[in-house]
Amino acid sequence: MNQIDGKSARALLLILSTFTYLLFGAMVFDKLESEEDTRVRDEIERITDRLKNKYNFSERDMHLFEAIAIKSIPQQAGYQWQFAGAFYFATVVITTVGYGHSAPSTSAGKLFCMVFALFGIPMGLVMFQSIGERVNTFIAYSLHKFRDSLHQQGFTCLQEVTPTHLLMVSLSIGFMVIVSGTYMFHTIEKWSIFDAYYFCMITFSTIGFGDLVPLQQADALQAKPLYVFATIMFILVGLAVFSACVNLLVLGFMASNADEVTAANREPPSAIVLERFARNSLVESQLFNIQKHSTVGVLPGRPRRMYSIVPNSAGDVHLRRRSTRRSIQDTVCCGCFKPRPPRYRFSLTRRPTNISHLVDLELY
Amino acid sequence: MNQIDGKSARALLLILSTFTYLLFGAMVFDKLESEEDTRVRDEIERITDRLKNKYNFSERDMHLFEAIAIKSIPQQAGYQWQFAGAFYFATVVITTVGYGHSAPSTSAGKLFCMVFALFGIPMGLVMFQSIGERVNTFIAYSLHKFRDSLHQQGFTCLQEVTPTHLLMVSLSIGFMVIVSGTYMFHTIEKWSIFDAYYFCMITFSTIGFGDLVPLQQADALQAKPLYVFATIMFILVGLAVFSACVNLLVLGFMASNADEVTAANREPPSAIVLERFARNSLVESQLFNIQKHSTVGVLPGRPRRMYSIVPNSAGDVHLRRRSTRRSIQDTVCCGCFKPRPPRYRFSLTRRPTNISHLVDLELY
């Protein structure tokens, strides 16, 4: 089976899995929501009939009133398009959350919104990735400092800092952001704890249904500038922290995908990512360069020099020490020597004088 | 300036740029939408007063009626949580579009929605990336076939297939998807052409305000199964095509970011990506392996064999032919030979018999 078929098969398998997953989700949602939906439907009909009878609406006025009620939703929440609201809206656009609590109604507004999103979303993505990377670097640095201080005090419980530790810390910070957000919205918006938590999850996944939207009560957009600031920062910081996690999980996956050819010779992707974060603060650039090369199968020096580097850097990086050493050994055998045993057999660096009469001068 | 400072500076610059961009967007949205907002606000107040006077509402009934009108929006559009609607909802969740035309109202529904999104969104992302990759491979293959047939007919207008061509074709397909979607929604939903186009853009950017949502009129979810299928496929196919574009643009960026160390020795990222797509269909795996390695500085064969490969594959790949050849030359000099010129001087593969008495037996 060649590479084309394998990849197409993978794509097909993914499509099938996704559709199965959607079918499964649809069945569960149907089961969970249909009953409540019917109940609300009946309730609405009952109340509408009662009001209709009480006030003797004409059908036309009835529809007019409905339309007015729907249009007045954002109006009741304060001025949606004055500066604070517009800034909130712009944030919701470039993060692709898109609550829809307000949406441009003029053609000019819609046109600008499309152009704004076209450039804003990539910019936002790059910013979040960049912040996520910095967060990860900082966590890796802190973890190593923490380990070193533990070792100095004689504790050896944290022998090595692995990518799993990094991810765990990232996720913990993300969880803390969600908890603080849940508390904030529970207190200020009077949502239940569960609803506030649900809101945070729907926001940070950038789904943003808009069934729960903060800053939509009691003219909050104009009356509570601090709360507006806190909400916008909550969305941006939360997405940055989750970018840090995605950075760890996805970047490794993407990197390993991009170089499938050399994948077999490589460290696990997560290890590469951690190494990348760790090296900035902990490993001398030169050392890392050589060690990095070694894992993809290049040896820019002599093997003896390679071996001497490992113990030097091991004190700092400590990344799957055994597998790194083995991969270097493999490389030494495969990368340069194994593919051309004939040359190795006749390379006699130690006794040049003995065979100098055999050497082609043009090779000098 | 070391790497840490540079990266932190980049992150800081991105944050500043993004906030400036948000400020700019907020000001423009304020300018464009505020006036219309005020007009609608006044209009609503006027009509509400008129209706209030006509029917002499109590304040309580007024609020009740508003609440009913708001709750009845999704009800009027048909059963949102029967199978078709639930499937549509599930699609909107895992694509992170999140129109919010319907959202779970029960706690069980909300809980399942969070779990469903947690696993569904990564799965969807991987699927879209995989399909996008396949689409790109197919486009690269078609472009090469097209060029070859042009050459056979004596036209030489398309000398080389570059990543720009690939991206242009991807974007054209994306544009065609948007045009057909715009036409479909314009005809069936009776939206204006501009609104239908705006809807497509807001959907494919996964913002999904929900100000315009298809399948919400005339019981479409239950009455028009074909239209439901077309809408869901439109969203999925559209996102897959745009993933193909993002794959071309972002993957190259990510890949180059992940291996900054070797970046200097590399082809431009976009070229790597095109090469990766092209090789699947056009270049023999073995040939590519060697050529691929050559660009990162590994030579798993003899130099003479390397050189002979370039003209072979050049007819097929045609990727910056000169720079590829140069990088191979560099590699031949640097990667294996420059670091140990002494060994090269005495490697005599052609006359083993002459020096067989000098060879260490243990090296055989």
XYZ file of C-alpha atoms in Angstrom:
728
model
C 0.000 0.000 0.000
C 1.631 3.265 -0.984
C 1.441 6.650 0.650
C -1.408 8.038 -1.500
C -3.795 5.241 -0.660
C -2.888 5.434 3.014
C -3.641 9.147 3.191
C -6.870 8.885 1.232
C -7.937 6.008 3.452
C -7.183 8.121 6.491
C -9.247 11.023 5.115
C -12.109 8.663 4.309
C -11.937 7.083 7.747
C -12.012 10.536 9.336
C -15.044 11.543 7.263
C -16.858 8.363 8.241
C -15.950 8.802 11.908
C -17.081 12.414 11.908
C -20.419 11.592 10.302
C -20.950 8.730 12.728
C -20.114 11.096 15.560
C -22.579 13.668 14.188
C -25.284 11.007 13.896
C -24.636 9.914 17.464
C -24.707 13.539 18.659
C -27.917 14.247 16.765
C -29.627 11.245 18.359
C -28.546 12.259 21.863
C -29.557 15.907 21.370
C -32.885 14.768 19.953
C -33.416 12.573 23.015
C -32.329 15.211 25.531
C -33.915 18.338 24.087
C -37.031 17.243 22.218
C -39.165 16.832 25.322
C -38.289 20.235 26.784
C -38.747 21.731 23.324
C -42.279 20.366 23.093
C -43.060 21.574 26.612
C -41.889 25.130 25.812
C -43.820 24.997 22.527
C -47.051 24.106 24.346
C -46.438 26.691 27.046
C -45.894 29.441 24.471
C -49.065 28.497 22.642
C -51.053 28.468 25.871
C -49.841 31.905 27.017
C -50.213 33.415 23.551
C -53.802 32.193 23.356
C -54.551 33.606 26.807
C -53.084 37.022 25.904
C -54.837 36.992 22.546
C -58.181 36.377 24.208
C -57.573 38.969 26.908
C -56.632 41.814 24.536
C -58.327 40.627 21.354
C -55.287 41.203 19.082
C -55.594 41.449 15.359
C -53.297 38.924 13.601
C -51.347 41.791 12.034
C -50.703 43.545 15.350
C -49.733 40.209 16.838
C -46.941 39.737 14.270
C -45.933 43.382 14.585
C -45.613 43.020 18.307
C -43.558 39.850 17.960
C -41.203 41.542 15.502
C -40.847 44.503 17.849
C -40.136 42.288 20.816
C -37.425 40.435 18.891
C -35.817 43.627 17.604
C -35.833 45.150 21.045
C -33.690 42.430 22.618
C -30.334 44.131 21.965
C -31.865 47.563 22.589
C -32.841 46.629 26.122
C -29.251 45.747 26.891
C -27.978 49.253 26.293
C -26.303 50.902 23.330
C -24.681 48.008 21.431
C -22.753 50.142 18.978
C -21.328 52.882 21.091
C -17.618 52.527 21.695
C -17.622 49.888 24.466
C -20.170 47.727 22.643
C -18.396 48.120 19.310
C -15.083 47.098 20.905
C -16.776 44.080 22.492
C -18.269 43.199 19.097
C -14.885 43.573 17.359
C -13.328 41.232 19.951
C -16.084 38.691 19.353
C -15.404 38.863 15.597
C -11.640 38.384 15.511
C -11.803 35.563 18.051
C -14.494 33.931 15.813
C -16.676 33.493 18.916
C -19.527 35.385 17.245
C -22.241 35.395 19.928
C -24.575 37.225 17.616
C -25.972 39.305 20.533
C -25.500 42.139 18.101
C -24.669 41.968 14.436
C -24.252 44.746 11.900
C -27.554 45.721 10.341
C -26.392 48.179 7.683
C -24.803 47.012 4.441
C -21.762 49.161 5.117
C -21.439 47.567 8.555
C -21.703 44.057 7.083
C -19.142 44.835 4.393
C -16.696 46.290 6.896
C -17.308 43.324 9.186
C -16.264 40.867 6.435
C -13.099 42.804 5.638
C -12.369 43.307 9.338
C -12.673 39.559 9.927
C -10.578 38.669 6.874
C -7.517 40.392 8.301
C -8.416 40.310 11.986
C -8.887 36.566 12.392
C -5.429 35.557 11.078
C -3.898 38.352 13.150
C -5.744 37.114 16.232
C -4.688 33.517 15.566
C -1.039 34.459 15.206
C -1.228 36.589 18.359
C -2.803 33.798 20.393
C -0.229 31.304 19.107
C 2.562 33.692 19.948
C 1.237 34.347 23.458
C 0.600 30.620 23.917
C 4.200 29.907 22.994
C 5.463 32.501 25.473
C 3.213 31.028 28.181
C 4.608 27.564 27.483
C 8.170 28.830 27.535
C 7.512 30.502 30.861
C 5.911 27.351 32.296
C 8.786 25.168 31.079
C 11.266 27.610 32.604
C 9.360 27.707 35.915
C 9.074 23.928 36.022
C 12.812 23.514 35.534
C 13.566 26.112 38.212
C 11.130 24.329 40.516
C 12.802 20.970 39.841
C 16.253 22.422 40.432
C 15.205 23.966 43.743
C 13.639 20.638 44.734
C 16.897 18.859 43.901
C 18.908 21.387 45.882
C 16.748 20.695 48.908
C 17.347 16.999 48.452
C 13.956 15.999 47.078
C 14.115 13.872 43.956
C 10.390 13.383 43.377
C 10.477 15.376 40.118
C 13.282 13.611 38.291
C 12.479 14.851 34.781
C 10.257 17.579 33.354
C 8.230 15.920 30.617
C 5.802 17.400 28.059
C 3.005 15.862 30.127
C 3.957 18.046 33.091
C 3.944 21.102 30.843
C 0.529 20.222 29.448
C -0.830 19.530 32.923
C 0.300 22.942 34.163
C -1.168 24.629 31.058
C -4.478 22.894 31.541
C -4.482 23.773 35.245
C -4.012 27.453 34.400
C -6.806 27.144 31.830
C -9.016 25.551 34.445
C -8.231 28.359 36.892
C -9.189 30.949 34.262
C -12.489 29.118 33.716
C -13.167 28.893 37.456
C -12.550 32.599 37.973
C -14.715 33.414 34.937
C -17.477 31.156 36.206
C -17.379 32.929 39.558
C -17.396 36.396 37.945
C -20.378 35.717 35.679
C -22.237 33.814 38.382
C -21.940 36.838 40.670
C -22.520 39.683 38.228
C -24.878 38.152 35.631
C -26.749 36.062 38.235
C -26.353 32.962 36.099
C -26.250 29.612 37.868
C -22.755 28.178 38.456
C -23.433 25.530 35.832
C -24.653 28.054 33.265
C -21.658 30.326 33.864
C -19.306 27.342 33.433
C -21.173 26.322 30.280
C -20.827 29.868 28.960
C -17.038 29.780 29.526
C -16.692 26.455 27.712
C -18.827 27.589 24.751
C -16.784 30.790 24.539
C -13.321 29.225 24.742
C -14.228 26.636 22.134
C -15.149 29.725 20.001
C -18.585 28.210 19.345
C -20.373 31.155 20.989
C -24.066 30.300 20.608
C -25.139 33.554 22.145
C -27.778 31.934 24.363
C -25.842 33.362 27.285
C -24.028 36.631 26.631
C -22.486 38.803 29.318
C -22.775 42.611 29.303
C -26.389 42.467 28.171
C -28.143 43.487 31.384
C -28.714 46.790 33.132
C -26.859 48.883 30.540
C -23.655 47.161 31.595
C -21.838 48.225 28.412
C -22.177 51.870 29.367
C -22.581 51.658 33.138
C -19.811 49.234 34.147
C -16.605 50.005 32.224
C -14.536 47.859 34.596
C -16.761 44.848 34.027
C -16.589 45.439 30.247
C -12.794 45.471 30.463
C -12.773 42.362 32.653
C -15.049 40.462 30.262
C -13.014 41.338 27.173
C -9.754 40.480 28.938
C -11.293 37.242 30.191
C -12.105 36.196 26.607
C -8.690 37.197 25.252
C -6.605 35.759 28.117
C -8.659 32.573 28.189
C -8.179 32.014 24.485
C -4.450 32.694 24.834
C -4.116 30.125 27.614
C -6.038 27.549 25.604
C -3.814 28.382 22.647
C -0.920 27.380 24.866
C -2.510 23.938 25.310
C -3.410 23.639 21.631
C 0.112 24.749 20.797
C 1.473 21.826 22.817
C -0.993 19.290 21.453
C -1.445 20.344 17.836
C 1.906 21.848 16.914
C 3.618 18.574 17.684
C 1.051 16.747 15.578
C 1.454 19.176 12.702
C 5.247 19.106 12.861
C 5.325 15.317 12.847
C 2.892 15.311 9.932
C 4.971 17.737 7.921
C 8.032 15.529 7.965
C 6.657 12.041 7.788
C 9.734 10.857 5.965
C 11.976 11.401 8.948
C 9.299 10.669 11.521
C 10.690 7.253 12.292
C 14.021 8.699 13.384
C 12.435 11.342 15.539
C 11.686 11.985 19.157
C 7.962 11.966 19.916
C 6.545 15.285 18.678
C 5.634 16.476 22.135
C 9.209 16.008 23.206
C 10.388 18.143 20.319
C 8.004 20.884 21.329
C 9.096 20.784 24.937
C 12.700 20.766 23.831
C 11.979 23.803 21.735
C 10.475 25.634 24.691
C 13.134 24.494 27.074
C 16.081 25.380 24.921
C 15.234 29.080 24.825
C 15.892 29.479 28.478
C 17.921 26.477 29.517
C 20.166 25.062 26.869
C 22.958 26.822 25.094
C 21.946 27.415 21.528
C 25.012 25.648 20.162
C 24.452 22.512 22.214
C 20.859 22.353 21.181
C 21.664 22.779 17.539
C 23.803 19.700 17.585
C 21.427 17.649 19.673
C 18.507 18.737 17.533
C 20.301 17.700 14.395
C 21.117 14.374 15.894
C 17.463 13.486 16.344
C 16.675 14.047 12.672
C 19.696 12.118 11.564
C 22.334 14.690 10.734
C 25.743 14.662 12.268
C 27.592 17.882 11.640
C 30.594 16.726 13.597
C 32.449 13.604 14.554
C 30.631 10.939 16.531
C 32.982 11.252 19.485
C 32.051 14.902 19.909
C 28.368 13.969 19.768
C 28.616 11.574 22.654
C 30.387 14.051 24.822
C 27.562 16.532 24.392
C 24.831 14.339 25.774
C 26.025 14.245 29.390
C 26.663 18.008 29.243
C 23.198 18.901 28.199
C 21.477 16.060 30.017
C 21.849 17.970 33.251
C 19.737 20.708 31.763
C 17.248 19.124 29.397
C 16.735 15.638 30.754
C 14.451 14.675 27.885
C 14.036 10.878 27.585
C 17.694 10.569 28.071
C 17.925 6.960 27.011
C 16.003 7.328 23.771
C 17.966 10.405 22.799
C 21.194 8.543 23.320
C 19.919 5.575 21.350
C 18.745 7.730 18.486
C 22.163 9.318 18.325
C 23.746 5.886 18.229
C 21.338 4.843 15.469
C 22.179 7.969 13.583
C 25.861 7.370 13.864
C 25.310 3.946 12.361
C 22.618 4.758 9.819
C 22.954 8.403 8.833
C 26.529 8.334 7.640
C 28.021 4.890 7.948
C 25.540 2.163 7.233
C 24.474 3.339 3.750
C 28.051 3.121 2.469
C 29.910 0.347 4.192
C 32.371 0.031 1.287
C 33.769 3.474 1.867
C 33.997 2.924 5.579
C 36.006 -0.220 5.023
C 38.699 1.650 3.180
C 38.800 4.898 5.014
C 42.093 4.975 6.801
C 42.391 8.265 8.527
C 45.134 7.021 10.843
C 47.752 6.051 8.344
C 47.748 8.533 5.512
C 51.458 8.255 4.842
C 51.267 4.541 4.050
C 48.907 4.898 1.107
C 49.608 8.401 -0.093
C 50.879 7.014 -3.397
C 47.348 5.597 -4.050
C 45.421 8.816 -3.558
C 43.918 10.736 -6.511
C 45.377 14.180 -6.424
C 42.176 15.738 -7.714
C 40.433 14.693 -4.539
C 42.585 16.926 -2.360
C 19.496 40.412 21.216
C 18.881 36.779 22.021
C 15.996 34.563 20.958
C 13.878 35.078 24.092
C 13.838 38.850 23.768
C 13.065 38.620 20.071
C 10.119 36.312 20.623
C 8.735 38.293 23.539
C 9.072 41.445 21.488
C 7.174 39.769 18.659
C 4.392 38.690 21.048
C 4.200 42.191 22.498
C 4.119 43.750 19.045
C 1.301 41.374 18.055
C -0.700 42.259 21.169
C -0.266 45.967 20.495
C -1.199 45.544 16.818
C -4.272 43.509 17.688
C -5.499 46.034 20.252
C -4.912 48.871 17.807
C -6.825 46.909 15.195
C -9.673 46.329 17.666
C -9.749 50.029 18.544
C -9.869 50.930 14.866
C -12.626 48.364 14.249
C -14.627 49.607 17.232
C -14.472 53.157 15.970
C -15.601 52.190 12.464
C -18.427 49.963 13.761
C -19.520 52.763 16.103
C -19.577 55.187 13.148
C -21.362 52.802 10.771
C -23.949 51.215 13.069
C -24.758 53.761 15.773
C -27.070 55.846 13.599
C -29.116 52.889 12.357
C -29.178 51.578 15.929
C -30.685 54.826 17.194
C -33.218 54.853 14.353
C -34.352 51.279 15.173
C -34.486 52.174 18.865
C -36.773 55.129 18.187
C -38.922 53.110 15.792
C -39.399 50.335 18.348
C -40.341 52.833 21.035
C -42.857 54.525 18.719
C -44.575 51.273 17.680
C -44.572 49.892 21.216
C -46.252 53.060 22.494
C -48.838 52.906 19.727
C -49.653 49.255 20.502
C -49.700 49.937 24.230
C -52.215 52.719 23.788
C -54.333 50.699 21.367
C -54.642 47.632 23.599
C -53.968 49.187 27.004
C -51.446 46.545 28.130
C -50.518 46.071 31.721
C -46.745 46.334 32.216
C -46.644 42.725 33.368
C -48.429 41.399 30.291
C -46.169 43.523 28.149
C -43.054 41.804 29.514
C -44.745 38.431 29.345
C -45.569 38.962 25.723
C -42.031 40.054 24.920
C -40.634 36.974 26.609
C -43.055 34.771 24.697
C -42.194 36.409 21.397
C -38.487 35.875 22.013
C -38.941 32.253 23.069
C -41.105 31.534 20.045
C -38.429 32.468 17.485
C -36.962 28.975 17.132
C -40.400 27.374 17.544
C -41.728 29.169 14.493
C -38.949 27.685 12.404
C -40.097 24.111 12.976
C -38.931 21.415 15.356
C -35.321 22.375 16.159
C -34.481 19.193 18.045
C -35.953 16.454 15.936
C -33.365 14.469 14.046
C -32.681 16.863 11.124
C -32.468 19.859 13.432
C -30.300 18.030 15.943
C -27.919 16.929 13.179
C -27.741 20.510 11.915
C -27.052 21.677 15.460
C -24.325 19.040 15.934
C -22.675 20.186 12.684
C -22.779 23.789 13.857
C -21.110 22.727 17.139
C -18.161 20.704 15.825
C -17.394 23.306 13.165
C -17.433 25.968 15.976
C -19.756 28.089 13.791
C -22.351 28.225 16.598
C -25.157 30.268 15.044
C -27.135 30.031 18.243
C -30.419 29.696 16.315
C -31.019 26.919 18.777
C -29.051 26.063 21.878
C -29.628 23.324 24.445
C -31.995 24.460 27.165
C -31.811 21.508 29.558
C -28.836 20.980 31.863
C -28.318 17.494 30.434
C -28.300 18.967 26.930
C -25.771 21.629 27.924
C -23.546 19.068 29.633
C -23.626 16.733 26.642
C -22.985 19.691 24.336
C -19.768 20.539 26.210
C -18.510 16.954 26.088
C -19.616 16.593 22.464
C -17.669 19.747 21.533
C -14.600 18.682 23.517
C -14.062 15.615 21.332
C -15.920 16.741 18.215
C -14.025 19.954 17.520
C -10.546 18.362 17.382
C -11.973 15.527 15.286
C -13.559 18.033 12.913
C -10.329 20.016 12.692
C -8.279 16.939 11.865
C -10.870 15.853 9.285
C -10.904 19.254 7.591
C -7.110 19.351 7.546
C -7.004 15.867 6.079
C -9.560 16.672 3.392
C -7.827 19.976 2.694
C -4.565 18.118 2.183
C -6.234 15.678 -0.218
C -7.786 18.584 -2.112
C -4.382 20.231 -2.417
C -2.788 16.992 -3.594
C -5.464 16.618 -6.224
C -5.056 20.231 -7.377
C -1.264 19.857 -7.565
C -1.694 16.656 -9.573
C -4.220 18.261 -11.944
C -2.028 21.324 -12.413
C 0.946 19.169 -13.366
C -1.154 17.114 -15.772
C -2.466 20.339 -17.274
C 1.042 21.729 -17.684
C 2.271 18.496 -19.258
C -0.583 18.473 -21.756
C 0.133 22.137 -22.538
C 3.783 21.283 -23.154
C 2.846 18.364 -25.388
C 0.760 20.708 -27.506
C 3.683 23.064 -27.793
C 2.492 25.757 -25.394
C 5.063 26.849 -22.853
C 3.041 29.512 -21.039
C 2.988 27.478 -17.795
C 6.689 26.746 -17.305
C 6.552 25.824 -13.641
C 3.794 24.996 -11.161
C 4.421 27.183 -8.118
C 2.714 27.248 -4.702
C 1.069 30.493 -5.813
C -0.712 28.633 -8.618
C -1.883 26.009 -6.145
C -3.178 28.661 -3.754
C -4.882 30.515 -6.598
C -6.731 27.383 -7.682
C -7.722 26.596 -4.066
C -9.054 30.103 -3.572
C -10.917 29.924 -6.895
C -12.627 26.714 -5.798
C -13.451 28.364 -2.469
C -14.877 31.337 -4.323
C -16.979 29.022 -6.507
C -18.356 27.308 -3.384
C -19.293 30.720 -1.957
C -20.913 31.813 -5.225
C -23.026 28.646 -5.452
C -23.968 28.994 -1.760
C -24.894 32.622 -2.262
C -27.123 31.649 -5.183
C -28.755 28.786 -3.227
C -29.587 30.891 -0.155
C -30.627 33.881 -2.263
C -33.135 31.674 -4.099
C -34.455 29.550 -1.247
C -34.213 31.863 1.772
C -35.103 34.990 -0.257
C -32.121 36.838 1.208
C -30.568 39.568 -0.924
C -27.460 38.519 -2.891
C -25.330 40.641 -0.556
C -26.866 39.141 2.581
C -26.432 35.595 1.257
C -22.773 36.326 0.459
C -22.328 37.891 3.901
C -23.858 34.777 5.463
C -21.375 32.523 3.603
C -18.399 34.605 4.728
C -19.555 34.726 8.353
C -20.087 30.946 8.267
C -16.763 29.973 6.651
C -14.867 32.189 9.055
C -16.707 30.137 11.770
C -17.887 33.388 13.373
C -21.567 32.489 12.868
C -23.452 35.417 14.387
C -26.783 33.793 13.760
C -28.367 37.000 12.434
C -28.944 35.049 9.224
C -29.515 31.318 9.640
C -30.751 29.022 6.879
C -33.357 26.313 7.492
C -35.359 28.558 9.803
C -38.342 29.297 7.573
C -41.451 27.374 6.573
C -40.585 24.275 8.587
C -37.629 23.704 6.264
C -35.949 21.316 8.719
C -38.812 18.851 8.432
C -40.283 19.756 5.050
C -37.201 20.020 2.825
C -34.789 17.143 3.573
C -32.844 17.786 0.366
C -32.273 21.419 1.298
C -31.204 20.372 4.808
C -28.672 17.964 3.275
C -27.457 20.638 0.828
C -27.006 23.197 3.610
C -25.064 20.846 5.880
C -22.881 19.673 2.984
C -22.342 23.280 1.944
C -21.001 24.126 5.408
C -18.788 21.023 5.599
C -17.443 21.176 2.027
C -16.895 24.911 2.251
C -14.902 24.564 5.460
C -12.872 21.710 3.912
C -11.998 23.842 0.879
C -10.997 26.750 3.078
C -8.947 24.300 5.138
C -7.092 23.527 1.923
C -6.182 27.208 1.623
C -5.310 27.517 5.298
C -3.288 24.311 4.973
C -1.213 25.940 2.233
C -0.808 29.236 4.049
C -0.514 28.221 7.684
C 1.110 24.795 7.585
C 4.106 26.241 5.810
C 4.288 28.956 8.434
C 3.966 26.467 11.285
C 6.484 24.053 9.794
C 9.026 26.807 9.313
C 8.386 27.994 12.858
C 8.837 24.534 14.340
C 12.301 24.034 12.919
C 13.853 27.419 13.118
C 17.248 25.860 13.573
C 17.338 24.360 10.111
C 15.277 27.116 8.513
C 18.314 28.670 6.916
C 19.109 25.487 4.977
C 15.555 25.019 3.825
C 13.438 25.715 0.822
C 10.798 28.388 1.468
C 7.973 26.756 3.498
C 5.421 27.078 0.724
C 7.751 25.207 -1.593
C 8.086 22.408 0.935
C 4.323 22.129 1.171
C 3.889 22.045 -2.596
C 6.680 19.511 -2.845
C 4.921 17.401 -0.252
C 1.681 17.492 -2.218
C 3.377 16.989 -5.539
C 5.468 14.049 -4.471
C 2.514 11.863 -3.609
C 1.354 11.757 -7.178
C 4.324 12.746 -9.258
C 7.629 11.741 -7.804
C 8.690 8.257 -6.923
C 8.770 7.911 -3.189
C 12.404 6.855 -3.200
C 13.534 9.780 -5.290
C 11.687 12.198 -3.107
C 13.069 10.724 0.059
C 16.544 11.462 -1.100
C 15.702 14.885 -2.412
C 13.798 15.718 0.730
C 16.694 14.688 2.875
C 19.005 16.728 0.763
C 17.220 19.938 1.633
C 17.703 19.418 5.353
C 21.287 18.384 4.947
C 21.352 14.566 5.032
C 22.840 12.464 2.296
C 21.941 8.825 2.672
C 23.717 7.853 -0.554
C 26.793 8.679 -2.568
C 27.165 12.190 -3.924
C 27.351 10.965 -7.521
C 23.968 9.297 -7.168
C 22.529 12.488 -5.670
C 23.492 14.554 -8.657
C 22.011 12.138 -11.107
C 18.686 12.341 -9.343
C 18.182 16.034 -9.803
C 17.745 16.008 -13.594
C 15.477 12.935 -13.277
C 13.080 14.534 -10.864
C 13.422 18.036 -12.243
C 11.228 17.072 -15.145
C 8.493 16.227 -12.701
C 8.763 18.604 -9.791
C 10.343 21.736 -11.258
C 10.499 23.404 -7.871
C 13.007 26.284 -7.869
C 15.325 24.075 -9.709
C 18.398 26.154 -9.227
C 18.076 26.642 -5.475
C 17.371 22.947 -4.958
C 20.477 22.033 -6.881
C 22.516 24.559 -4.981
C 21.275 23.345 -1.624
C 22.254 19.814 -2.596
C 25.683 21.024 -3.578
C 25.998 22.850 -0.262
C 24.935 19.733 1.524
C 27.417 17.585 -0.287
C 30.127 19.957 0.805
C 28.934 20.701 4.346
C 26.816 17.850 5.605
C 29.207 14.963 5.204
C 32.448 16.051 3.626
C 33.545 19.389 4.916
C 33.600 18.379 8.575
C 35.974 15.503 7.817
C 38.063 16.220 4.763
C 40.807 13.810 5.907
C 38.574 10.789 5.490
C 37.391 11.849 2.075
C 40.950 12.152 0.878
C 41.654 8.519 1.538
C 38.439 6.835 0.560
C 39.226 4.652 -2.404
C 36.170 2.667 -3.311
C 37.464 1.768 -6.776
C 40.594 -0.118 -5.843
C 39.899 -2.259 -2.864
C 42.336 -5.009 -3.885
C 45.324 -2.657 -3.841
C 45.011 -1.770 -0.197
C 43.276 -4.828 1.214
C 46.319 -5.569 3.401
C 45.768 -2.241 5.208
C 42.171 -2.792 6.171
C 41.140 -3.567 9.741
C 39.264 -6.858 9.665
C 36.922 -5.843 12.457
C 35.493 -3.145 10.224
C 34.093 -5.601 7.668
